[in-house]
PDB file of C-alpha atoms in Angstrom:
ATOM      1  CA  MET A 236      -2.191   2.987 -28.739  1.00  0.00           C
ATOM      2  CA  PRO A 237       1.259   1.208 -28.337  1.00  0.00           C
ATOM      3  CA  LYS A 238       3.621   3.400 -28.134  1.00  0.00           C
ATOM      4  CA  LEU A 239       5.067   4.603 -25.418  1.00  0.00           C
ATOM      5  CA  ASP A 240       4.799   8.449 -24.975  1.00  0.00           C
ATOM      6  CA  LEU A 241       8.336   8.236 -22.330  1.00  0.00           C
ATOM      7  CA  SER A 242       7.784  12.301 -21.662  1.00  0.00           C
ATOM      8  CA  ALA A 243       4.771  10.723 -20.050  1.00  0.00           C
ATOM      9  CA  ILE A 244       6.026   8.514 -17.459  1.00  0.00           C
ATOM     10  CA  ALA A 245       6.928  10.087 -14.538  1.00  0.00           C
ATOM     11  CA  GLN A 246      11.061   9.670 -14.173  1.00  0.00           C
ATOM     12  CA  THR A 247      13.122   9.157 -10.939  1.00  0.00           C
ATOM     13  CA  ASN A 248      16.190   8.535  -9.573  1.00  0.00           C
ATOM     14  CA  ARG A 249      14.878   7.046  -5.977  1.00  0.00           C
ATOM     15  CA  THR A 250      16.731   3.989  -4.524  1.00  0.00           C
ATOM     16  CA  GLY A 251      16.389   1.873  -1.797  1.00  0.00           C
ATOM     17  CA  TYR A 252      20.002   1.279  -0.894  1.00  0.00           C
ATOM     18  CA  PRO A 253      21.629   2.439   2.218  1.00  0.00           C
ATOM     19  CA  PRO A 254      24.321   4.919   2.248  1.00  0.00           C
ATOM     20  CA  PRO A 255      27.069   5.184   1.448  1.00  0.00           C
ATOM     21  CA  PHE A 256      25.832   2.732  -1.954  1.00  0.00           C
ATOM     22  CA  ASP A 257      23.102   4.959  -2.659  1.00  0.00           C
ATOM     23  CA  ARG A 258      26.030   7.606  -4.612  1.00  0.00           C
ATOM     24  CA  PRO A 259      26.930   5.835  -7.388  1.00  0.00           C
ATOM     25  CA  VAL A 260      23.098   5.468  -8.569  1.00  0.00           C
ATOM     26  CA  GLN A 261      22.211   8.861  -7.877  1.00  0.00           C
ATOM     27  CA  GLY A 262      22.465  10.457 -11.848  1.00  0.00           C
ATOM     28  CA  ARG A 263      20.773   6.999 -13.180  1.00  0.00           C
ATOM     29  CA  TRP A 264      17.213   8.293 -13.489  1.00  0.00           C
ATOM     30  CA  TYR A 265      14.485   5.720 -14.428  1.00  0.00           C
ATOM     31  CA  ARG A 266      10.795   4.930 -15.585  1.00  0.00           C
ATOM     32  CA  ARG A 267       9.196   2.361 -14.955  1.00  0.00           C
ATOM     33  CA  LEU A 268       7.340   1.100 -18.763  1.00  0.00           C
ATOM     34  CA  ALA A 269       5.301  -2.246 -17.206  1.00  0.00           C
ATOM     35  CA  PRO A 270       2.827  -0.338 -14.854  1.00  0.00           C
ATOM     36  CA  ALA A 271       2.344   2.508 -17.220  1.00  0.00           C
ATOM     37  CA  SER A 272       1.309   0.096 -20.101  1.00  0.00           C
ATOM     38  CA  GLY A 273      -0.262  -2.892 -19.116  1.00  0.00           C
ATOM     39  CA  LEU A 274       2.595  -5.239 -18.505  1.00  0.00           C
ATOM     40  CA  THR A 275       1.924  -8.082 -16.520  1.00  0.00           C
ATOM     41  CA  ALA A 276       4.197 -10.847 -17.382  1.00  0.00           C
ATOM     42  CA  PHE A 277       7.856  -8.736 -16.880  1.00  0.00           C
ATOM     43  CA  GLY A 278       8.885  -6.227 -15.609  1.00  0.00           C
ATOM     44  CA  ALA A 279      10.719  -2.698 -18.400  1.00  0.00           C
ATOM     45  CA  SER A 280      12.629   0.342 -17.720  1.00  0.00           C
ATOM     46  CA  HIS A 281      13.557   3.092 -19.502  1.00  0.00           C
ATOM     47  CA  VAL A 282      16.774   3.735 -17.826  1.00  0.00           C
ATOM     48  CA  VAL A 283      18.667   7.279 -18.447  1.00  0.00           C
ATOM     49  CA  LEU A 284      22.767   6.894 -16.915  1.00  0.00           C
ATOM     50  CA  LYS A 285      24.461  10.883 -16.540  1.00  0.00           C
ATOM     51  CA  PRO A 286      27.987  10.486 -16.992  1.00  0.00           C
ATOM     52  CA  GLY A 287      29.172   8.857 -13.797  1.00  0.00           C
ATOM     53  CA  ALA A 288      26.249   6.530 -13.241  1.00  0.00           C
ATOM     54  CA  TRP A 289      25.748   3.608 -12.338  1.00  0.00           C
ATOM     55  CA  SER A 290      22.577   1.670 -13.710  1.00  0.00           C
ATOM     56  CA  SER A 291      22.947  -0.586 -10.183  1.00  0.00           C
ATOM     57  CA  GLN A 292      26.196  -2.059  -7.239  1.00  0.00           C
ATOM     58  CA  ARG A 293      26.844  -5.203  -9.416  1.00  0.00           C
ATOM     59  CA  HIS A 294      24.056  -7.640  -8.598  1.00  0.00           C
ATOM     60  CA  TRP A 295      23.144 -11.323  -9.422  1.00  0.00           C
ATOM     61  CA  HIS A 296      19.658 -12.327  -9.030  1.00  0.00           C
ATOM     62  CA  ALA A 297      18.627 -15.732  -7.915  1.00  0.00           C
ATOM     63  CA  GLY A 298      15.227 -16.191  -9.977  1.00  0.00           C
ATOM     64  CA  GLU A 299      15.569 -13.277 -12.551  1.00  0.00           C
ATOM     65  CA  ASP A 300      16.615 -13.328 -16.098  1.00  0.00           C
ATOM     66  CA  GLU A 301      17.484  -9.427 -16.750  1.00  0.00           C
ATOM     67  CA  PHE A 302      18.077  -8.512 -20.360  1.00  0.00           C
ATOM     68  CA  LEU A 303      19.259  -5.459 -21.605  1.00  0.00           C
ATOM     69  CA  VAL A 304      19.378  -3.325 -25.545  1.00  0.00           C
ATOM     70  CA  MET A 305      21.246  -0.067 -25.547  1.00  0.00           C
ATOM     71  CA  VAL A 306      19.791   2.674 -27.522  1.00  0.00           C
ATOM     72  CA  SER A 307      22.267   4.794 -27.808  1.00  0.00           C
ATOM     73  CA  GLY A 308      25.082   6.208 -25.897  1.00  0.00           C
ATOM     74  CA  GLU A 309      28.171   4.451 -24.611  1.00  0.00           C
ATOM     75  CA  ALA A 310      28.548   2.093 -20.864  1.00  0.00           C
ATOM     76  CA  VAL A 311      30.998  -0.099 -19.784  1.00  0.00           C
ATOM     77  CA  LEU A 312      29.289  -3.196 -18.209  1.00  0.00           C
ATOM     78  CA  VAL A 313      31.292  -4.554 -15.882  1.00  0.00           C
ATOM     79  CA  ASP A 314      31.311  -8.475 -14.374  1.00  0.00           C
ATOM     80  CA  GLU A 315      32.944 -11.029 -12.548  1.00  0.00           C
ATOM     81  CA  ASP A 316      34.766 -11.804 -16.355  1.00  0.00           C
ATOM     82  CA  GLY A 317      35.933  -8.120 -17.209  1.00  0.00           C
ATOM     83  CA  GLU A 318      34.517  -5.393 -19.007  1.00  0.00           C
ATOM     84  CA  GLN A 319      32.831  -4.971 -22.424  1.00  0.00           C
ATOM     85  CA  VAL A 320      31.541  -1.365 -23.965  1.00  0.00           C
ATOM     86  CA  LEU A 321      27.440  -1.762 -25.036  1.00  0.00           C
ATOM     87  CA  ARG A 322      26.206   0.873 -27.308  1.00  0.00           C
ATOM     88  CA  ALA A 323      23.345   1.748 -29.118  1.00  0.00           C
ATOM     89  CA  GLY A 324      21.788  -1.304 -31.202  1.00  0.00           C
ATOM     90  CA  ASP A 325      24.536  -4.032 -28.841  1.00  0.00           C
ATOM     91  CA  CYS A 326      22.165  -6.019 -26.206  1.00  0.00           C
ATOM     92  CA  ALA A 327      22.924  -8.447 -23.156  1.00  0.00           C
ATOM     93  CA  ALA A 328      21.967 -11.354 -21.105  1.00  0.00           C
ATOM     94  CA  PHE A 329      21.782 -11.998 -17.707  1.00  0.00           C
ATOM     95  CA  PRO A 330      20.523 -15.187 -16.337  1.00  0.00           C
ATOM     96  CA  MET A 331      18.712 -16.013 -13.378  1.00  0.00           C
ATOM     97  CA  ASN A 332      21.084 -17.427 -10.639  1.00  0.00           C
ATOM     98  CA  ASP A 333      24.532 -17.474 -12.941  1.00  0.00           C
ATOM     99  CA  GLY A 334      26.350 -15.845 -10.010  1.00  0.00           C
ATOM    100  CA  ASN A 335      28.193 -13.346 -12.249  1.00  0.00           C
ATOM    101  CA  GLY A 336      27.591  -9.982 -10.343  1.00  0.00           C
ATOM    102  CA  HIS A 337      26.943  -7.331 -13.424  1.00  0.00           C
ATOM    103  CA  HIS A 338      26.567  -3.404 -13.847  1.00  0.00           C
ATOM    104  CA  LEU A 339      26.268  -1.205 -16.089  1.00  0.00           C
ATOM    105  CA  GLN A 340      29.214   2.472 -15.542  1.00  0.00           C
ATOM    106  CA  ASN A 341      28.458   5.474 -17.584  1.00  0.00           C
ATOM    107  CA  ARG A 342      32.350   6.591 -18.546  1.00  0.00           C
ATOM    108  CA  SER A 343      31.782   8.905 -20.773  1.00  0.00           C
ATOM    109  CA  ALA A 344      30.872  12.622 -20.518  1.00  0.00           C
ATOM    110  CA  GLN A 345      26.836  12.034 -22.621  1.00  0.00           C
ATOM    111  CA  ASP A 346      24.297  10.400 -21.418  1.00  0.00           C
ATOM    112  CA  CYS A 347      23.091   6.668 -22.123  1.00  0.00           C
ATOM    113  CA  VAL A 348      20.278   4.972 -22.171  1.00  0.00           C
ATOM    114  CA  PHE A 349      19.231   1.804 -21.900  1.00  0.00           C
ATOM    115  CA  VAL A 350      15.466  -0.313 -21.529  1.00  0.00           C
ATOM    116  CA  VAL A 351      16.349  -3.953 -19.103  1.00  0.00           C
ATOM    117  CA  VAL A 352      13.412  -6.424 -19.050  1.00  0.00           C
ATOM    118  CA  SER A 353      13.279  -8.049 -15.829  1.00  0.00           C
ATOM    119  CA  GLY A 354      11.771 -11.981 -15.822  1.00  0.00           C
ATOM    120  CA  GLY A 355      10.736 -14.272 -13.137  1.00  0.00           C
ATOM    121  CA  THR A 356      10.401 -14.200  -9.138  1.00  0.00           C
ATOM    122  CA  ASN A 357      12.361 -12.493  -6.932  1.00  0.00           C
ATOM    123  CA  GLN A 358      14.489 -14.887  -4.487  1.00  0.00           C
ATOM    124  CA  GLY A 359      17.243 -12.426  -3.731  1.00  0.00           C
ATOM    125  CA  GLY A 360      20.731 -12.390  -5.131  1.00  0.00           C
ATOM    126  CA  ASP A 361      23.761 -10.947  -4.038  1.00  0.00           C
ATOM    127  CA  TYR A 362      26.443  -7.137  -4.307  1.00  0.00           C
ATOM    128  CA  PRO A 363      29.360  -8.796  -4.775  1.00  0.00           C
ATOM    129  CA  ASP A 364      31.747  -6.438  -4.023  1.00  0.00           C
ATOM    130  CA  ILE A 365      30.057  -4.421  -1.109  1.00  0.00           C
ATOM    131  CA  ASP A 366      28.361  -6.031   2.709  1.00  0.00           C
ATOM    132  CA  MET A 367      25.513  -6.711   1.400  1.00  0.00           C
ATOM    133  CA  ARG A 368      22.732  -9.585  -0.567  1.00  0.00           C
ATOM    134  CA  PHE A 369      19.438  -8.718  -1.273  1.00  0.00           C
ATOM    135  CA  THR A 370      16.183 -11.016   0.167  1.00  0.00           C
ATOM    136  CA  ALA A 371      13.409 -12.489  -1.395  1.00  0.00           C
ATOM    137  CA  ASP A 372      10.986 -10.564   0.787  1.00  0.00           C
ATOM    138  CA  GLY A 373      12.553  -7.021  -0.151  1.00  0.00           C
ATOM    139  CA  GLY A 374      14.801  -6.232   2.165  1.00  0.00           C
ATOM    140  CA  TYR A 375      19.075  -5.754   2.600  1.00  0.00           C
ATOM    141  CA  VAL A 376      21.210  -7.994   4.504  1.00  0.00           C
ATOM    142  CA  HIS A 377      24.269  -7.671   5.396  1.00  0.00           C
ATOM    143  CA  ASP A 378      26.476 -10.227   4.369  1.00  0.00           C
ATOM    144  CA  ASP A 379      26.361 -12.309   7.885  1.00  0.00           C
ATOM    145  CA  GLY A 380      22.174 -12.004   7.519  1.00  0.00           C
ATOM    146  CA  THR A 381      21.916  -8.587  10.104  1.00  0.00           C
ATOM    147  CA  PRO A 382      19.714  -6.494   8.101  1.00  0.00           C
ATOM    148  CA  TYR A 383      20.507  -2.979   7.038  1.00  0.00           C
ATOM    149  CA  GLU A 384      17.085  -0.878   7.833  1.00  0.00           C
ATOM    150  CA  ALA A 385      16.507   0.613   4.326  1.00  0.00           C
ATOM    151  CA  ARG A 386      14.093  -1.446   1.477  1.00  0.00           C
ATOM    152  CA  ARG A 387      14.555  -2.468  -1.640  1.00  0.00           C
ATOM    153  CA  ILE A 388      11.839   0.389  -3.937  1.00  0.00           C
ATOM    154  CA  PRO A 389       9.907  -1.882  -5.847  1.00  0.00           C
TER     155      PRO A 389
ATOM    156  CA  MET B 232      30.005 -12.576 -21.187  1.00  0.00           C
ATOM    157  CA  PRO B 233      26.461 -10.519 -21.174  1.00  0.00           C
ATOM    158  CA  LYS B 234      26.732  -8.778 -24.332  1.00  0.00           C
ATOM    159  CA  LEU B 235      26.089 -11.171 -26.646  1.00  0.00           C
ATOM    160  CA  ASP B 236      27.767 -11.678 -29.999  1.00  0.00           C
ATOM    161  CA  LEU B 237      24.925 -10.993 -32.726  1.00  0.00           C
ATOM    162  CA  SER B 238      26.627 -12.263 -35.355  1.00  0.00           C
ATOM    163  CA  ALA B 239      27.191 -15.560 -33.715  1.00  0.00           C
ATOM    164  CA  ILE B 240      23.417 -16.352 -33.758  1.00  0.00           C
ATOM    165  CA  ALA B 241      21.292 -17.667 -36.546  1.00  0.00           C
ATOM    166  CA  GLN B 242      19.650 -15.879 -38.435  1.00  0.00           C
ATOM    167  CA  THR B 243      16.395 -17.251 -40.190  1.00  0.00           C
ATOM    168  CA  ASN B 244      13.236 -15.519 -41.658  1.00  0.00           C
ATOM    169  CA  ARG B 245      11.476 -19.197 -41.730  1.00  0.00           C
ATOM    170  CA  THR B 246       7.646 -18.920 -41.088  1.00  0.00           C
ATOM    171  CA  GLY B 247       4.706 -21.511 -40.039  1.00  0.00           C
ATOM    172  CA  TYR B 248       2.073 -19.522 -41.871  1.00  0.00           C
ATOM    173  CA  PRO B 249       0.650 -21.232 -44.647  1.00  0.00           C
ATOM    174  CA  PRO B 250       0.234 -19.068 -47.975  1.00  0.00           C
ATOM    175  CA  PRO B 251      -0.610 -16.947 -49.085  1.00  0.00           C
ATOM    176  CA  PHE B 252      -0.018 -15.310 -45.325  1.00  0.00           C
ATOM    177  CA  ASP B 253       4.076 -15.930 -45.847  1.00  0.00           C
ATOM    178  CA  ARG B 254       4.546 -13.356 -48.397  1.00  0.00           C
ATOM    179  CA  PRO B 255       4.596 -10.199 -46.308  1.00  0.00           C
ATOM    180  CA  VAL B 256       7.325 -11.914 -43.765  1.00  0.00           C
ATOM    181  CA  GLN B 257       9.736 -13.035 -45.938  1.00  0.00           C
ATOM    182  CA  GLY B 258      11.771 -10.001 -45.485  1.00  0.00           C
ATOM    183  CA  ARG B 259      11.773 -10.897 -41.863  1.00  0.00           C
ATOM    184  CA  TRP B 260      15.222 -11.838 -40.621  1.00  0.00           C
ATOM    185  CA  TYR B 261      15.100 -12.471 -36.723  1.00  0.00           C
ATOM    186  CA  ARG B 262      17.171 -14.251 -34.559  1.00  0.00           C
ATOM    187  CA  ARG B 263      16.553 -15.821 -31.193  1.00  0.00           C
ATOM    188  CA  LEU B 264      18.135 -14.478 -28.746  1.00  0.00           C
ATOM    189  CA  ALA B 265      16.771 -16.160 -25.181  1.00  0.00           C
ATOM    190  CA  PRO B 266      18.267 -19.750 -26.255  1.00  0.00           C
ATOM    191  CA  ALA B 267      21.253 -18.451 -27.431  1.00  0.00           C
ATOM    192  CA  SER B 268      22.125 -16.969 -23.790  1.00  0.00           C
ATOM    193  CA  GLY B 269      20.273 -18.880 -21.178  1.00  0.00           C
ATOM    194  CA  LEU B 270      17.732 -17.117 -20.150  1.00  0.00           C
ATOM    195  CA  THR B 271      14.020 -19.128 -19.580  1.00  0.00           C
ATOM    196  CA  ALA B 272      11.835 -16.255 -18.189  1.00  0.00           C
ATOM    197  CA  PHE B 273      10.683 -15.008 -21.334  1.00  0.00           C
ATOM    198  CA  GLY B 274      11.680 -14.710 -25.023  1.00  0.00           C
ATOM    199  CA  ALA B 275      13.563 -12.058 -26.668  1.00  0.00           C
ATOM    200  CA  SER B 276      14.247 -11.784 -30.400  1.00  0.00           C
ATOM    201  CA  HIS B 277      16.273  -9.403 -32.635  1.00  0.00           C
ATOM    202  CA  VAL B 278      14.561  -8.447 -35.895  1.00  0.00           C
ATOM    203  CA  VAL B 279      15.564  -6.681 -38.789  1.00  0.00           C
ATOM    204  CA  LEU B 280      12.824  -6.267 -41.597  1.00  0.00           C
ATOM    205  CA  LYS B 281      13.917  -5.882 -44.777  1.00  0.00           C
ATOM    206  CA  PRO B 282      11.726  -2.745 -46.839  1.00  0.00           C
ATOM    207  CA  GLY B 283       8.502  -3.549 -47.531  1.00  0.00           C
ATOM    208  CA  ALA B 284       8.037  -6.668 -44.359  1.00  0.00           C
ATOM    209  CA  TRP B 285       5.844  -7.347 -41.658  1.00  0.00           C
ATOM    210  CA  SER B 286       6.936  -8.550 -38.675  1.00  0.00           C
ATOM    211  CA  SER B 287       4.326 -10.398 -38.807  1.00  0.00           C
ATOM    212  CA  GLN B 288       0.380 -10.658 -40.290  1.00  0.00           C
ATOM    213  CA  ARG B 289      -1.250  -7.947 -37.644  1.00  0.00           C
ATOM    214  CA  HIS B 290      -2.664 -10.493 -34.298  1.00  0.00           C
ATOM    215  CA  TRP B 291      -3.278  -9.979 -30.662  1.00  0.00           C
ATOM    216  CA  HIS B 292      -2.419 -12.944 -28.451  1.00  0.00           C
ATOM    217  CA  ALA B 293      -4.408 -14.451 -25.416  1.00  0.00           C
ATOM    218  CA  GLY B 294      -1.865 -15.672 -22.985  1.00  0.00           C
ATOM    219  CA  GLU B 295       1.241 -13.394 -23.953  1.00  0.00           C
ATOM    220  CA  ASP B 296       2.595  -9.997 -23.106  1.00  0.00           C
ATOM    221  CA  GLU B 297       4.795  -8.522 -25.631  1.00  0.00           C
ATOM    222  CA  PHE B 298       6.744  -5.265 -25.965  1.00  0.00           C
ATOM    223  CA  LEU B 299       9.660  -4.152 -28.551  1.00  0.00           C
ATOM    224  CA  VAL B 300      12.359  -1.724 -28.574  1.00  0.00           C
ATOM    225  CA  MET B 301      12.981   0.355 -32.019  1.00  0.00           C
ATOM    226  CA  VAL B 302      17.400  -0.252 -32.652  1.00  0.00           C
ATOM    227  CA  SER B 303      17.473   1.448 -35.957  1.00  0.00           C
ATOM    228  CA  GLY B 304      15.684   2.653 -39.019  1.00  0.00           C
ATOM    229  CA  GLU B 305      11.776   3.327 -38.671  1.00  0.00           C
ATOM    230  CA  ALA B 306       8.735   1.364 -38.740  1.00  0.00           C
ATOM    231  CA  VAL B 307       4.798   1.740 -38.979  1.00  0.00           C
ATOM    232  CA  LEU B 308       2.815   0.809 -36.202  1.00  0.00           C
ATOM    233  CA  VAL B 309      -0.642  -0.524 -37.033  1.00  0.00           C
ATOM    234  CA  ASP B 310      -3.514  -1.510 -34.787  1.00  0.00           C
ATOM    235  CA  GLU B 311      -7.026  -0.712 -34.224  1.00  0.00           C
ATOM    236  CA  ASP B 312      -6.675   2.698 -33.745  1.00  0.00           C
ATOM    237  CA  GLY B 313      -4.694   3.863 -36.719  1.00  0.00           C
ATOM    238  CA  GLU B 314      -0.512   4.070 -37.199  1.00  0.00           C
ATOM    239  CA  GLN B 315       2.325   5.469 -35.677  1.00  0.00           C
ATOM    240  CA  VAL B 316       5.935   5.819 -36.377  1.00  0.00           C
ATOM    241  CA  LEU B 317       8.410   4.252 -35.049  1.00  0.00           C
ATOM    242  CA  ARG B 318      11.817   5.206 -34.676  1.00  0.00           C
ATOM    243  CA  ALA B 319      15.424   4.668 -32.304  1.00  0.00           C
ATOM    244  CA  GLY B 320      14.878   4.730 -29.161  1.00  0.00           C
ATOM    245  CA  ASP B 321      10.507   4.291 -29.200  1.00  0.00           C
ATOM    246  CA  CYS B 322       8.772   1.112 -27.474  1.00  0.00           C
ATOM    247  CA  ALA B 323       6.234   0.016 -27.425  1.00  0.00           C
ATOM    248  CA  ALA B 324       3.485  -2.866 -25.678  1.00  0.00           C
ATOM    249  CA  PHE B 325       0.950  -5.000 -26.664  1.00  0.00           C
ATOM    250  CA  PRO B 326      -0.651  -5.881 -23.152  1.00  0.00           C
ATOM    251  CA  MET B 327      -1.835 -10.069 -23.366  1.00  0.00           C
ATOM    252  CA  ASN B 328      -5.632 -10.382 -24.435  1.00  0.00           C
ATOM    253  CA  ASP B 329      -6.352  -6.766 -25.572  1.00  0.00           C
ATOM    254  CA  GLY B 330      -7.557  -7.513 -28.567  1.00  0.00           C
ATOM    255  CA  ASN B 331      -6.173  -5.059 -30.348  1.00  0.00           C
ATOM    256  CA  GLY B 332      -4.502  -6.437 -33.344  1.00  0.00           C
ATOM    257  CA  HIS B 333      -0.486  -4.923 -33.860  1.00  0.00           C
ATOM    258  CA  HIS B 334       1.438  -5.410 -36.124  1.00  0.00           C
ATOM    259  CA  LEU B 335       4.693  -3.250 -37.522  1.00  0.00           C
ATOM    260  CA  GLN B 336       5.785  -2.569 -41.899  1.00  0.00           C
ATOM    261  CA  ASN B 337       8.418  -1.158 -43.000  1.00  0.00           C
ATOM    262  CA  ARG B 338       7.879   1.288 -45.847  1.00  0.00           C
ATOM    263  CA  SER B 339      10.689   2.856 -45.860  1.00  0.00           C
ATOM    264  CA  ALA B 340      14.090   2.071 -48.116  1.00  0.00           C
ATOM    265  CA  GLN B 341      16.045   0.739 -45.474  1.00  0.00           C
ATOM    266  CA  ASP B 342      16.412  -2.313 -43.128  1.00  0.00           C
ATOM    267  CA  CYS B 343      14.990  -1.671 -39.552  1.00  0.00           C
ATOM    268  CA  VAL B 344      15.775  -2.930 -36.272  1.00  0.00           C
ATOM    269  CA  PHE B 345      14.021  -3.679 -33.897  1.00  0.00           C
ATOM    270  CA  VAL B 346      14.429  -6.349 -30.557  1.00  0.00           C
ATOM    271  CA  VAL B 347      10.855  -7.634 -29.156  1.00  0.00           C
ATOM    272  CA  VAL B 348      10.554  -9.023 -25.839  1.00  0.00           C
ATOM    273  CA  SER B 349       7.611 -12.030 -25.268  1.00  0.00           C
ATOM    274  CA  GLY B 350       6.378 -13.305 -21.941  1.00  0.00           C
ATOM    275  CA  GLY B 351       3.588 -15.206 -20.305  1.00  0.00           C
ATOM    276  CA  THR B 352       2.404 -18.578 -21.224  1.00  0.00           C
ATOM    277  CA  ASN B 353       0.478 -19.349 -24.889  1.00  0.00           C
ATOM    278  CA  GLN B 354      -2.856 -19.504 -25.038  1.00  0.00           C
ATOM    279  CA  GLY B 355      -3.262 -18.612 -28.417  1.00  0.00           C
ATOM    280  CA  GLY B 356      -4.747 -15.669 -30.222  1.00  0.00           C
ATOM    281  CA  ASP B 357      -6.347 -13.871 -33.356  1.00  0.00           C
ATOM    282  CA  TYR B 358      -5.221 -12.654 -36.909  1.00  0.00           C
ATOM    283  CA  PRO B 359      -8.554  -9.985 -36.972  1.00  0.00           C
ATOM    284  CA  ASP B 360      -6.959  -9.710 -40.848  1.00  0.00           C
ATOM    285  CA  ILE B 361      -6.813 -12.684 -42.371  1.00  0.00           C
ATOM    286  CA  ASP B 362      -9.223 -16.265 -41.782  1.00  0.00           C
ATOM    287  CA  MET B 363      -6.562 -17.412 -39.656  1.00  0.00           C
ATOM    288  CA  ARG B 364      -6.401 -17.992 -35.827  1.00  0.00           C
ATOM    289  CA  PHE B 365      -3.393 -19.726 -33.574  1.00  0.00           C
ATOM    290  CA  THR B 366      -4.027 -22.082 -31.046  1.00  0.00           C
ATOM    291  CA  ALA B 367      -2.446 -22.701 -27.303  1.00  0.00           C
ATOM    292  CA  ASP B 368      -1.298 -26.156 -28.611  1.00  0.00           C
ATOM    293  CA  GLY B 369       0.784 -24.323 -31.527  1.00  0.00           C
ATOM    294  CA  GLY B 370      -1.537 -24.755 -34.440  1.00  0.00           C
ATOM    295  CA  TYR B 371      -3.254 -22.382 -37.024  1.00  0.00           C
ATOM    296  CA  VAL B 372      -7.116 -22.698 -37.796  1.00  0.00           C
ATOM    297  CA  HIS B 373      -9.450 -20.871 -39.534  1.00  0.00           C
ATOM    298  CA  ASP B 374     -12.221 -18.856 -38.099  1.00  0.00           C
ATOM    299  CA  ASP B 375     -14.456 -21.624 -38.060  1.00  0.00           C
ATOM    300  CA  GLY B 376     -12.352 -23.815 -36.367  1.00  0.00           C
ATOM    301  CA  THR B 377     -11.114 -25.711 -39.114  1.00  0.00           C
ATOM    302  CA  PRO B 378      -7.649 -26.589 -39.164  1.00  0.00           C
ATOM    303  CA  TYR B 379      -4.478 -25.026 -41.493  1.00  0.00           C
ATOM    304  CA  GLU B 380      -2.066 -27.940 -41.841  1.00  0.00           C
ATOM    305  CA  ALA B 381       0.488 -25.676 -41.466  1.00  0.00           C
ATOM    306  CA  ARG B 382       1.890 -25.189 -37.818  1.00  0.00           C
ATOM    307  CA  ARG B 383       3.762 -22.311 -35.586  1.00  0.00           C
ATOM    308  CA  ILE B 384       7.247 -22.179 -36.004  1.00  0.00           C
ATOM    309  CA  PRO B 385       8.251 -22.040 -31.534  1.00  0.00           C
TER     310      PRO B 385
END
């Protein structure tokens, strides 16, 4: 039936980020909902951020829209323009190719939970705070184009 | 900034449904979030169901995936297989062309709130409980193909 049994969907904190960029997302525990539920038109992930964890390195996508709904707890959304606190019921939108790197930080003492939807086509993007970009073929490169060995996790 | 100011986005209970099918959705108050926030890869709506209201007539889409996150309150999800109660944090997925008509009913005494995302291409679909289908060109027809005058609201 359509309601998802989240407890039956595998949860992982894997990341493709090379060190040391992987450290802030060690407390990011996510479930990929689309493959588990037959959705193909967009992706959807259920994410738990432990205290101190980040949702990702601050980034933007050249070809993918992202949209999130906060479910519980509290996170700080950081982008080029500053910070905004997100609480249960808040929504945030990240249009493709806006060049405005964003991420969430859980600065609270409790878990926070959000659901994020992603659609479009991977055309790469940038992490403006670090010497890394991501590419349309699923890799990571330095800002000068030299590749990292690490690969993104689909 | 990326956090949406929901109070600044127009809320409406408009429907294209012809009478009497419009009655159960009179208490469905929604905001279209994608045009308000620059998203183009998928649609997103913030929906408040007043007590007694339905999210729609029970339906399925031939070419569009739908995915929802319950934000607050309680709704009953009805599909071909029965009923499931949805509460804050619950997620539900409706893959395109599954032939499994679904909708939400607010049978509680309080408002319920959910966010629903939709992606793919409109190829029409069916309302299995009533003498109506919706078409790829944005119209409604009887099950025998005779058109209704009413048109869907994009």
